[in-house]
XYZ file of C-alpha atoms in Angstrom:
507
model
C 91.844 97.914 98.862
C 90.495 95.343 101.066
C 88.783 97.099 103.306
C 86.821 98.975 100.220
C 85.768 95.671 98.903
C 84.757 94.772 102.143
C 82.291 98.214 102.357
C 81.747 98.562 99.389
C 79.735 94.854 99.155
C 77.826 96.133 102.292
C 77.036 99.725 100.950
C 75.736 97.949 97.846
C 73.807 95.742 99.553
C 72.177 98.754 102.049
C 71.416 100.638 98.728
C 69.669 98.109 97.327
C 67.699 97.409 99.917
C 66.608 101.433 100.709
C 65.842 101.374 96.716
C 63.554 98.455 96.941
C 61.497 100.643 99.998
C 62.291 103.898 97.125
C 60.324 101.993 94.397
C 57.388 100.456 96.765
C 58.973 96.928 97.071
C 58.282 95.180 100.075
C 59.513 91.665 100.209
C 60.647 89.507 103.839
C 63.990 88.635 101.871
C 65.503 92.411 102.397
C 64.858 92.258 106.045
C 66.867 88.867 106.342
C 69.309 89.949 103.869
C 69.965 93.136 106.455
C 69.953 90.818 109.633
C 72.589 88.854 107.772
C 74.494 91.957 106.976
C 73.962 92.917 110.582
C 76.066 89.468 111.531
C 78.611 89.310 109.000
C 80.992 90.886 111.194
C 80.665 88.746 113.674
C 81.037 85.716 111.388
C 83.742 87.800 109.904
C 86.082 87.613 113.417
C 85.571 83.554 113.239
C 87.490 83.303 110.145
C 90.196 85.749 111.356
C 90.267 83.383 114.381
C 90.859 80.545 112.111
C 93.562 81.531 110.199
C 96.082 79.316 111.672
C 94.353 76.508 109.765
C 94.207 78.614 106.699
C 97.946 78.529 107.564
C 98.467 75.090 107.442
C 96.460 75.421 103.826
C 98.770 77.760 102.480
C 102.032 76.384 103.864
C 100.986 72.761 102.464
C 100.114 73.861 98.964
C 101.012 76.859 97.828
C 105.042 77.078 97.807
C 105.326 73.784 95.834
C 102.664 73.907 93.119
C 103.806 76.392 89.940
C 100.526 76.814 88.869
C 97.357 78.801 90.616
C 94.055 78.921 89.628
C 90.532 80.397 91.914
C 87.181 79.363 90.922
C 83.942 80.103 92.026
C 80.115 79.767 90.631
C 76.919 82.004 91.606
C 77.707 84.742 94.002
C 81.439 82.866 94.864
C 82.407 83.901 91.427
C 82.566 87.323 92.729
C 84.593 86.193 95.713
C 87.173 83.842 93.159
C 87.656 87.255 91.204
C 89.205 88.879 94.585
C 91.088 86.363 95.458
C 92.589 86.410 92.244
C 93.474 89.724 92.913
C 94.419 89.537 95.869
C 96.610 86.517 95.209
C 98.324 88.185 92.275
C 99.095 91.099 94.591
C 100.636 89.110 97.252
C 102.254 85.994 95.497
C 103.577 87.814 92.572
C 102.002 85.088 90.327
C 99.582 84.890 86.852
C 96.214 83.543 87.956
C 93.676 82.013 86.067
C 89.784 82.870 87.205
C 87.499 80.182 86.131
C 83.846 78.995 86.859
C 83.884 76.305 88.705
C 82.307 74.030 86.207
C 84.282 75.379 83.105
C 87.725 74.491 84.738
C 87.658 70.862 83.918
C 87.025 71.580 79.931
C 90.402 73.724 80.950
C 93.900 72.176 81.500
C 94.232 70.571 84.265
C 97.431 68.519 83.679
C 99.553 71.710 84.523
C 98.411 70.165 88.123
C 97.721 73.350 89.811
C 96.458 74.609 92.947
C 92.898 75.541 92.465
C 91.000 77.865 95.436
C 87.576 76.818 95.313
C 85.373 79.409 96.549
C 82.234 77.377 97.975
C 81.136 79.358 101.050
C 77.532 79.611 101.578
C 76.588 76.739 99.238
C 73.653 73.988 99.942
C 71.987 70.666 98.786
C 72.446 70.468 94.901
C 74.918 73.282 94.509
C 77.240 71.992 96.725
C 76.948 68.385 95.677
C 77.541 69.523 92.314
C 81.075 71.756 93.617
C 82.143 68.263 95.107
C 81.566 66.701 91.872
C 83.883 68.919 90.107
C 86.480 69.162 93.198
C 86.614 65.702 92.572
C 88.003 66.125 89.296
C 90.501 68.584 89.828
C 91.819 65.871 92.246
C 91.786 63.318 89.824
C 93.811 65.324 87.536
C 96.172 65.699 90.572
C 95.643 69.019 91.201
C 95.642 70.178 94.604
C 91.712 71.872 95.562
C 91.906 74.106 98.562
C 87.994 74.653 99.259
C 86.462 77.419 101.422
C 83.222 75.641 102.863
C 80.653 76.029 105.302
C 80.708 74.809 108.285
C 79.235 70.749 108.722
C 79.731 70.537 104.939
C 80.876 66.952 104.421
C 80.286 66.968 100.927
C 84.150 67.892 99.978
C 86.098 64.730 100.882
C 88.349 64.986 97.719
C 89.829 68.233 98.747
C 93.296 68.725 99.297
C 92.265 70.855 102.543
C 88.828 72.259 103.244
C 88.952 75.373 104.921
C 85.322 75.891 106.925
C 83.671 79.216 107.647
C 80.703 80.142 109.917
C 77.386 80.253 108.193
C 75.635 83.270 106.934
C 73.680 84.484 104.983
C 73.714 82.625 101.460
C 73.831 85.874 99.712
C 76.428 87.002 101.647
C 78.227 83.516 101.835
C 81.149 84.759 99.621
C 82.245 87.289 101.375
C 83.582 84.524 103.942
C 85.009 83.058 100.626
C 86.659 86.284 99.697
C 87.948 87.102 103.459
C 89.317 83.400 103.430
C 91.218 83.808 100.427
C 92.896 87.121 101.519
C 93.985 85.274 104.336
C 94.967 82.224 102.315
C 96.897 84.663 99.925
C 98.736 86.689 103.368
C 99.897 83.214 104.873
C 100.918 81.934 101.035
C 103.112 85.052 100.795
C 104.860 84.544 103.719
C 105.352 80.940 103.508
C 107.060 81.445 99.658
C 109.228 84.072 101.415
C 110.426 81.935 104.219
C 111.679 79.711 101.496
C 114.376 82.546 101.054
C 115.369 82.298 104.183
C 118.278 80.226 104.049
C 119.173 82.381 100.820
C 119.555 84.923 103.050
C 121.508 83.284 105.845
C 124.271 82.320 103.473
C 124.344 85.831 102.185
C 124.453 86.905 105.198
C 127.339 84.916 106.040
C 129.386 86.017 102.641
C 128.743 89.722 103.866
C 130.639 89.132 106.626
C 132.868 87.522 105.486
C 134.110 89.913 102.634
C 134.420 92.466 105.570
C 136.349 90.196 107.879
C 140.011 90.301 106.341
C 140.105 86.208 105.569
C 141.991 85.130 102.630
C 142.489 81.897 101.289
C 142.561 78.684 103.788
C 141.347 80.445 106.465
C 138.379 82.063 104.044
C 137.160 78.971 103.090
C 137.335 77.193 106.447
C 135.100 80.152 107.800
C 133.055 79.735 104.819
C 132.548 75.744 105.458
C 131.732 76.811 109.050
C 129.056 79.697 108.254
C 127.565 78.257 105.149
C 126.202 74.320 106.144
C 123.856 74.898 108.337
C 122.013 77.285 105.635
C 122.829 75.127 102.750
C 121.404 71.574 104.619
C 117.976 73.375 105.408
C 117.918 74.235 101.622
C 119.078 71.111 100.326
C 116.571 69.397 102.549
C 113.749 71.763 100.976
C 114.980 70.757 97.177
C 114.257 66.721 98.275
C 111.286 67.282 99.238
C 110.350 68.844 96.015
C 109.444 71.851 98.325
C 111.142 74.947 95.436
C 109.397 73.959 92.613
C 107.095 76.239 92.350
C 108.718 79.520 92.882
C 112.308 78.725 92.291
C 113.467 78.530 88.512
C 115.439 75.460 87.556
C 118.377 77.392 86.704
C 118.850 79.267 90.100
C 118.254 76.360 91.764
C 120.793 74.321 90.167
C 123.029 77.414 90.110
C 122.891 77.589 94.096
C 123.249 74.330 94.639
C 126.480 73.572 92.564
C 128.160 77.180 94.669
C 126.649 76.211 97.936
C 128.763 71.971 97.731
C 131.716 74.356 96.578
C 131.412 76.675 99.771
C 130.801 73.571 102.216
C 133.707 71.614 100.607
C 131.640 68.933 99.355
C 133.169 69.743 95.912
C 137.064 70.826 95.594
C 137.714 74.400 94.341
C 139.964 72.539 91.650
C 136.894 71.706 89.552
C 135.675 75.012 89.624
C 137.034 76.627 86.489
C 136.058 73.570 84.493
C 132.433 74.575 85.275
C 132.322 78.386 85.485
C 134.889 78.980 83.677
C 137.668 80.911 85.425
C 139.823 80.048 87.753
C 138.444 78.922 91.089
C 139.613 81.555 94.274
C 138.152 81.998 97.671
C 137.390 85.513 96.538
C 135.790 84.114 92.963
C 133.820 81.597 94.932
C 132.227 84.272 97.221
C 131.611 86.734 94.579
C 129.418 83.983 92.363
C 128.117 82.563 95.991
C 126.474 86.125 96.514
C 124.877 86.853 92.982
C 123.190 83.495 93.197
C 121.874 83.770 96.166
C 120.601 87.201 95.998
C 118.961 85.682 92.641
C 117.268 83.122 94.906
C 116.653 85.699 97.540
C 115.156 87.538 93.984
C 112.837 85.096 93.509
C 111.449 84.208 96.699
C 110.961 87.314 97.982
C 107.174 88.184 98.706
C 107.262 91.944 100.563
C 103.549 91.423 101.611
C 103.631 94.804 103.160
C 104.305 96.209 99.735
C 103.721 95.603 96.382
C 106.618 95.278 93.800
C 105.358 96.530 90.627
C 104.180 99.449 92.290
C 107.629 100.484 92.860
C 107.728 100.550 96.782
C 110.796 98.180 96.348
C 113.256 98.950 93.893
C 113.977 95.001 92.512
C 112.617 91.875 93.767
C 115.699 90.752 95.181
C 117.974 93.389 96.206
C 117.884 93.053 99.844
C 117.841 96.198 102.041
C 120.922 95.760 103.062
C 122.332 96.098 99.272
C 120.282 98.676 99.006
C 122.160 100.651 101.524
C 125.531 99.970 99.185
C 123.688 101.383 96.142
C 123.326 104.594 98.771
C 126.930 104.901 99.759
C 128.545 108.364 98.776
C 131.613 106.672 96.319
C 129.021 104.652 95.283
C 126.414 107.471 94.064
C 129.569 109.191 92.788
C 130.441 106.688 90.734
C 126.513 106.415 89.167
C 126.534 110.125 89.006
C 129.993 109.989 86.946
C 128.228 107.371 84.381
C 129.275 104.118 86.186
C 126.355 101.971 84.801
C 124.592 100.168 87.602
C 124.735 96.667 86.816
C 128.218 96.496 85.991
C 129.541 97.219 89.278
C 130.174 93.903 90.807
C 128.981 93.157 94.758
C 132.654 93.008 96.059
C 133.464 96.883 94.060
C 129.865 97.681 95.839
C 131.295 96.845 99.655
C 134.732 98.024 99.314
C 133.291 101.434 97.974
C 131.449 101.533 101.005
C 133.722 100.641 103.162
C 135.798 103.285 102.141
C 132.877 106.283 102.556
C 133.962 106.754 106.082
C 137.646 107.932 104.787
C 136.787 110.461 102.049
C 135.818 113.750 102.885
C 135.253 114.944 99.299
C 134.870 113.689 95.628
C 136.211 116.419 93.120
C 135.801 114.977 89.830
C 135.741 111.892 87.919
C 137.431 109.905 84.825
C 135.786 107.031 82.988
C 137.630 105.164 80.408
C 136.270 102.307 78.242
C 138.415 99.113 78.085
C 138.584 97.357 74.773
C 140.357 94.069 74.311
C 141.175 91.751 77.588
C 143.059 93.604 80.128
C 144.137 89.978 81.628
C 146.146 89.217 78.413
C 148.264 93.006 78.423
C 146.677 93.887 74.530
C 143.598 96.025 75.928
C 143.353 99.615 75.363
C 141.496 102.094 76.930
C 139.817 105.652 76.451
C 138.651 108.571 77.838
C 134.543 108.659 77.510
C 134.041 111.455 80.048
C 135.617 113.786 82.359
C 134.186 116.117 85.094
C 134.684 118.396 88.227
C 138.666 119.300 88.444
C 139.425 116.403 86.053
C 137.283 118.221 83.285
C 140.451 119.533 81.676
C 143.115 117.533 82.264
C 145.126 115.976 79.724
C 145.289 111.509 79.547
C 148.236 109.805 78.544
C 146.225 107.785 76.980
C 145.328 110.100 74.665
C 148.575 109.294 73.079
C 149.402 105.910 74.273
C 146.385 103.957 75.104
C 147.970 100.617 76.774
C 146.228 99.292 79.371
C 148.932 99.953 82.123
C 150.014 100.470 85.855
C 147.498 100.620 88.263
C 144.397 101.528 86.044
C 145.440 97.256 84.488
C 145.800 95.946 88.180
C 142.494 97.452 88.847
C 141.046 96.329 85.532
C 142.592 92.581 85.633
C 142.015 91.861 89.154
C 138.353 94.076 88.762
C 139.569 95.237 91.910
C 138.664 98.987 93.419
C 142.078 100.381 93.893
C 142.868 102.955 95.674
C 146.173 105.056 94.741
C 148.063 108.335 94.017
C 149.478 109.914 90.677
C 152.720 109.459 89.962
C 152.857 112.643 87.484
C 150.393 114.765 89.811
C 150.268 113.517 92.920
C 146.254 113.680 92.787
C 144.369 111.140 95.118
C 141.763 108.718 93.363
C 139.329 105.453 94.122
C 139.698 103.630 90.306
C 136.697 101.402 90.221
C 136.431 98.566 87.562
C 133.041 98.163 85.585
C 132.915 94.421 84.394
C 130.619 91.824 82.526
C 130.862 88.505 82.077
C 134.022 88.305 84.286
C 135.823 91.089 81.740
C 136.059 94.413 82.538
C 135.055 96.891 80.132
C 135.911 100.334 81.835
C 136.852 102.081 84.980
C 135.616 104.979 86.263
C 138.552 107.052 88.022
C 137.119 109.051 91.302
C 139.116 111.927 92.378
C 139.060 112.164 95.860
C 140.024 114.152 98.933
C 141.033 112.101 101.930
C 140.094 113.072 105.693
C 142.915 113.978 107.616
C 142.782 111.332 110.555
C 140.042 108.857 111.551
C 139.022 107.458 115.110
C 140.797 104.112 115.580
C 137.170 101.898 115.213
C 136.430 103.579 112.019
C 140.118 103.108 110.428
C 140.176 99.752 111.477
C 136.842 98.987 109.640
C 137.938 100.818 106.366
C 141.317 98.345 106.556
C 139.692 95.904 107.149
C 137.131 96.369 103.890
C 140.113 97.255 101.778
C 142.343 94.342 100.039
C 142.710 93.062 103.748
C 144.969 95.423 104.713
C 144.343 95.606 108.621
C 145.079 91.793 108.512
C 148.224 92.530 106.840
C 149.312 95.515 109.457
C 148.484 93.557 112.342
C 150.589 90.608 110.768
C 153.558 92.675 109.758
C 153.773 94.781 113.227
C 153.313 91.360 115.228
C 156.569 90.030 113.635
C 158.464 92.686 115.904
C 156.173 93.522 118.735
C 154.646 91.585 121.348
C 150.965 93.527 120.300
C 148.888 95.663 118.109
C 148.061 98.833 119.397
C 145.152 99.358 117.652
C 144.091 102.852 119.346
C 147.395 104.528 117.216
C 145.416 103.890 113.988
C 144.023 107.730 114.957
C 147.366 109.242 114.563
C 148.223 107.738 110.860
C 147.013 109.854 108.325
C 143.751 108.288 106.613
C 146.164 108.367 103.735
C 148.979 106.652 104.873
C 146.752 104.246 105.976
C 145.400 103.417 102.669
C 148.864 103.657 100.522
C 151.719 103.561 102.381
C 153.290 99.791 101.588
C 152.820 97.736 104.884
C 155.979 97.550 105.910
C 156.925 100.868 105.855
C 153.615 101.822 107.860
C 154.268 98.907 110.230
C 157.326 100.479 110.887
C 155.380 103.360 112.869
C 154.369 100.746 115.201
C 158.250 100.167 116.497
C 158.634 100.891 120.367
């Protein structure tokens, strides 16, 4: 950790020093070195005091240049080596570690940011640093150097960050505590980046809750999504994404976000992604792109990815929660495989947890052929809980047909009742590539009633159908009453045709 290197430097130091006494070694130097070490703290709380212009360091340089490197001769190589580290840890990014002198017989013209660690450094030392920081700037790189204060020798920096004096062996530990602080404000600058990323996703979350469809989807779209997509289009001109966003996502985002904000007419759309351009298709490749951005942005500095304490780089912790759900850990459980269940199956199986009291088994099929065409088949893989033993028609006829196609074509979660058995189920499409290649089949127990907020937000989630009931019963009657959503069965809610459950609204 930090705080080890930190004690560890001045336990190594203090045990050198009682050896020396140990072994009859006397010299003046050990009694500065220990008056230094006495001071470093205080020298220490300086730099923390100056971090906002380490800020302004980190903010100017670090989110635009692709390429890192730290450097550091004498005692500041130790300090470039825990930067790197530290760095690495923060910024999620491969560093190189270099002598200061050796990194101009290295490649430069990847123009990177280079951390010079030069605390502590005097007369012919630091004139010869300068020399080389010269270099790196001649090779357009960007040199961020950590000097000591009144050190004017550094005029070809990119940004000289100054530090208190101390002692000269104990110089780099101002380096070292410079660069932590360098890598903190770095981290958080890259993940602001994200930040309209995560506006816009925002925005599509509530939107796939809210019940729009078409005109009306896209005009709240429009409405939600500029303000997000001008900061990040303003970012792109100014060059500000290359060095953390790949070229792909970038372009990616940008072509969905002039869709969303009408800049580009939905009628192109299937000419470049190649299906049919929808409100619904729009939002569902809006929100995989930008979580990809959100993916790649992301810098958790209060933990550490490939350690596990997040579960992906971008998955934010609100899609985390959908991954949590109940039908959605069902569905897992039954074999579902993760990455096929598209964002919009995700929040309607959520949306529904609130109406199912019980899962009782489960049914996955695998779909071969195109179920948008009417040739696909499909197959049992699996069966368990109280659908471990029951027979499938499909057994002997395996057409893709009736509601498990309508779920498959539209990749849709459905939610219906047997015909033959009268069993309850959730059929959830797994797709790739726009296809769907199975369905797992969820047999479920309804509750019997809910209270009238929660069955209003479970319509609402589900193929719009609160929208709908509100529509249908204000064609007759002057209002909706929502609080009589308690005395429908949860049921009836979900699959009684509108009409007829409108109908239950008549005075």
């Amino acid at each position: 950790s930090t705080k080890a290197f930190y004690a560890q430097v001045a336990a190594g130091f203090v045990l050198a020093a009682a050896l020396a006494v140990e072994v009859g070694v006397t010299d003046a130097r050990a009694s500065e070195l220990l008056a230094g070490l006495r001071a470093l703290p205080d020298a220490m709380e300086q730099v923390l005091a100056r971090r906002d212009d380490i800020a302004v360091a980190a903010i100017g340089h670090a989110p635009s240049r692709r390429y890192w490197a730290v450097v550091g001769n004498g005692p500041n190589r130790i300090a470039a080596q825990e930067v790197r580290i530290k760095l690495s840890e923060l910024c999620y990014k491969s560093i190189a570690c270099d002598v200061t002198e050796d990194k101009k017989h290295i490649d430069l013209s990847s123009e990177p940011l280079i951390f010079v660690c030069a605390a502590g450094l005097v007369g012919p030392n630091a004139d010869d640093v300068a020399k080389e920081v010269a270099i790196y700037r001649a090779h357009k790189a960007a040199p961020v150097v950590v000097a000591t204060d009144g050190q004017d020798r550094f005029s070809a920096a990119s940004h000289t960050i100054t530090v208190p004096p101390a002692h000269p062996a104990l110089g780099f530990v101002l380096s070292a505590m410079a660069g932590h602080l360098f890598g903190y404000e770095a981290a958080l600058s890259i993940d602001a980046q994200a930040l309209p990323f995560r506006e816009a996703r925002a925005a599509v979350e509530t939107l796939v809750s809210s019940g729009l469809e078409g005109d009306a989807l896209l005009a709240r779209l429009r409405e939600l999504a500029e303000p997000p997509a001008a900061r990040f289009f303003a970012g792109l001109r100014e060059g500000a994404y290359n060095g953390h966003l790949e070229a792909a996502t970038a372009v990616r985002v940008s072509s969905l976000l002039r869709y969303s904000t009408g800049l580009v007419p939905l009628d192109s759309y299937e000419l470049e992604y190649g299906r049919v351009g929808t409100p619904g298709a729009l939002l569902d490749d809006l929100a995989d792109a930008l979580t990809r951005g959100v993916e790649e942005l992301t810098r958790p500095i209060d933990a550490i990815k490939h350690q596990a304490k997040t579960v992906t780089v971008g998955i934010s912790r609100s899609e985390e929660a959908l991954f949590a759900g109940g039908l959605v850990q069902q569905a897992l459980v039954a074999g579902a495989a993760r990455d096929r269940l598209s964002y919009r199956a995700l929040r309607v199986l959520s949306t529904l947890d609130p109406a199912v009291g019980e899962v009782t088994g489960y049914t996955r099929y695998r779909i071969e052929g195109n179920a948008r065409d009417g040739s696909a088949t499909v197959h049992v893989v699996d069966q368990g809980g109280v659908a471990r033993n029951l027979p499938s028609r499909t057994a002997s006829n395996p057409a893709l047909r009736g509601t498990k196609h309508q779920a498959a074509a539209e990749r849709e979660v459905i939610v219906t009742r047997g015909r033959n058995d009268g069993r309850t189920v959730v059929i959830v499409p797994e797709t790739k590539d726009n296809q769907a290649t199975g369905l797992t089949l969820l047999h479920v127990a309804f509750r019997d009633r809910l209270s009238s907020e929660a069955a209003r937000e479970v319509l609402s989630g589900y193929r719009g159908r609160f929208t709908a009931l509100v529509d249908a019963v204000t064609e007759t009657e002057p209002a909706f009453d929502e609080s009589r959503l308690a005395d429908v069965p949860v049921v009836d809610l979900l699959l009684e045709p509108i009409q007829p459950l409108a109908d239950r609204w008549r005075r």
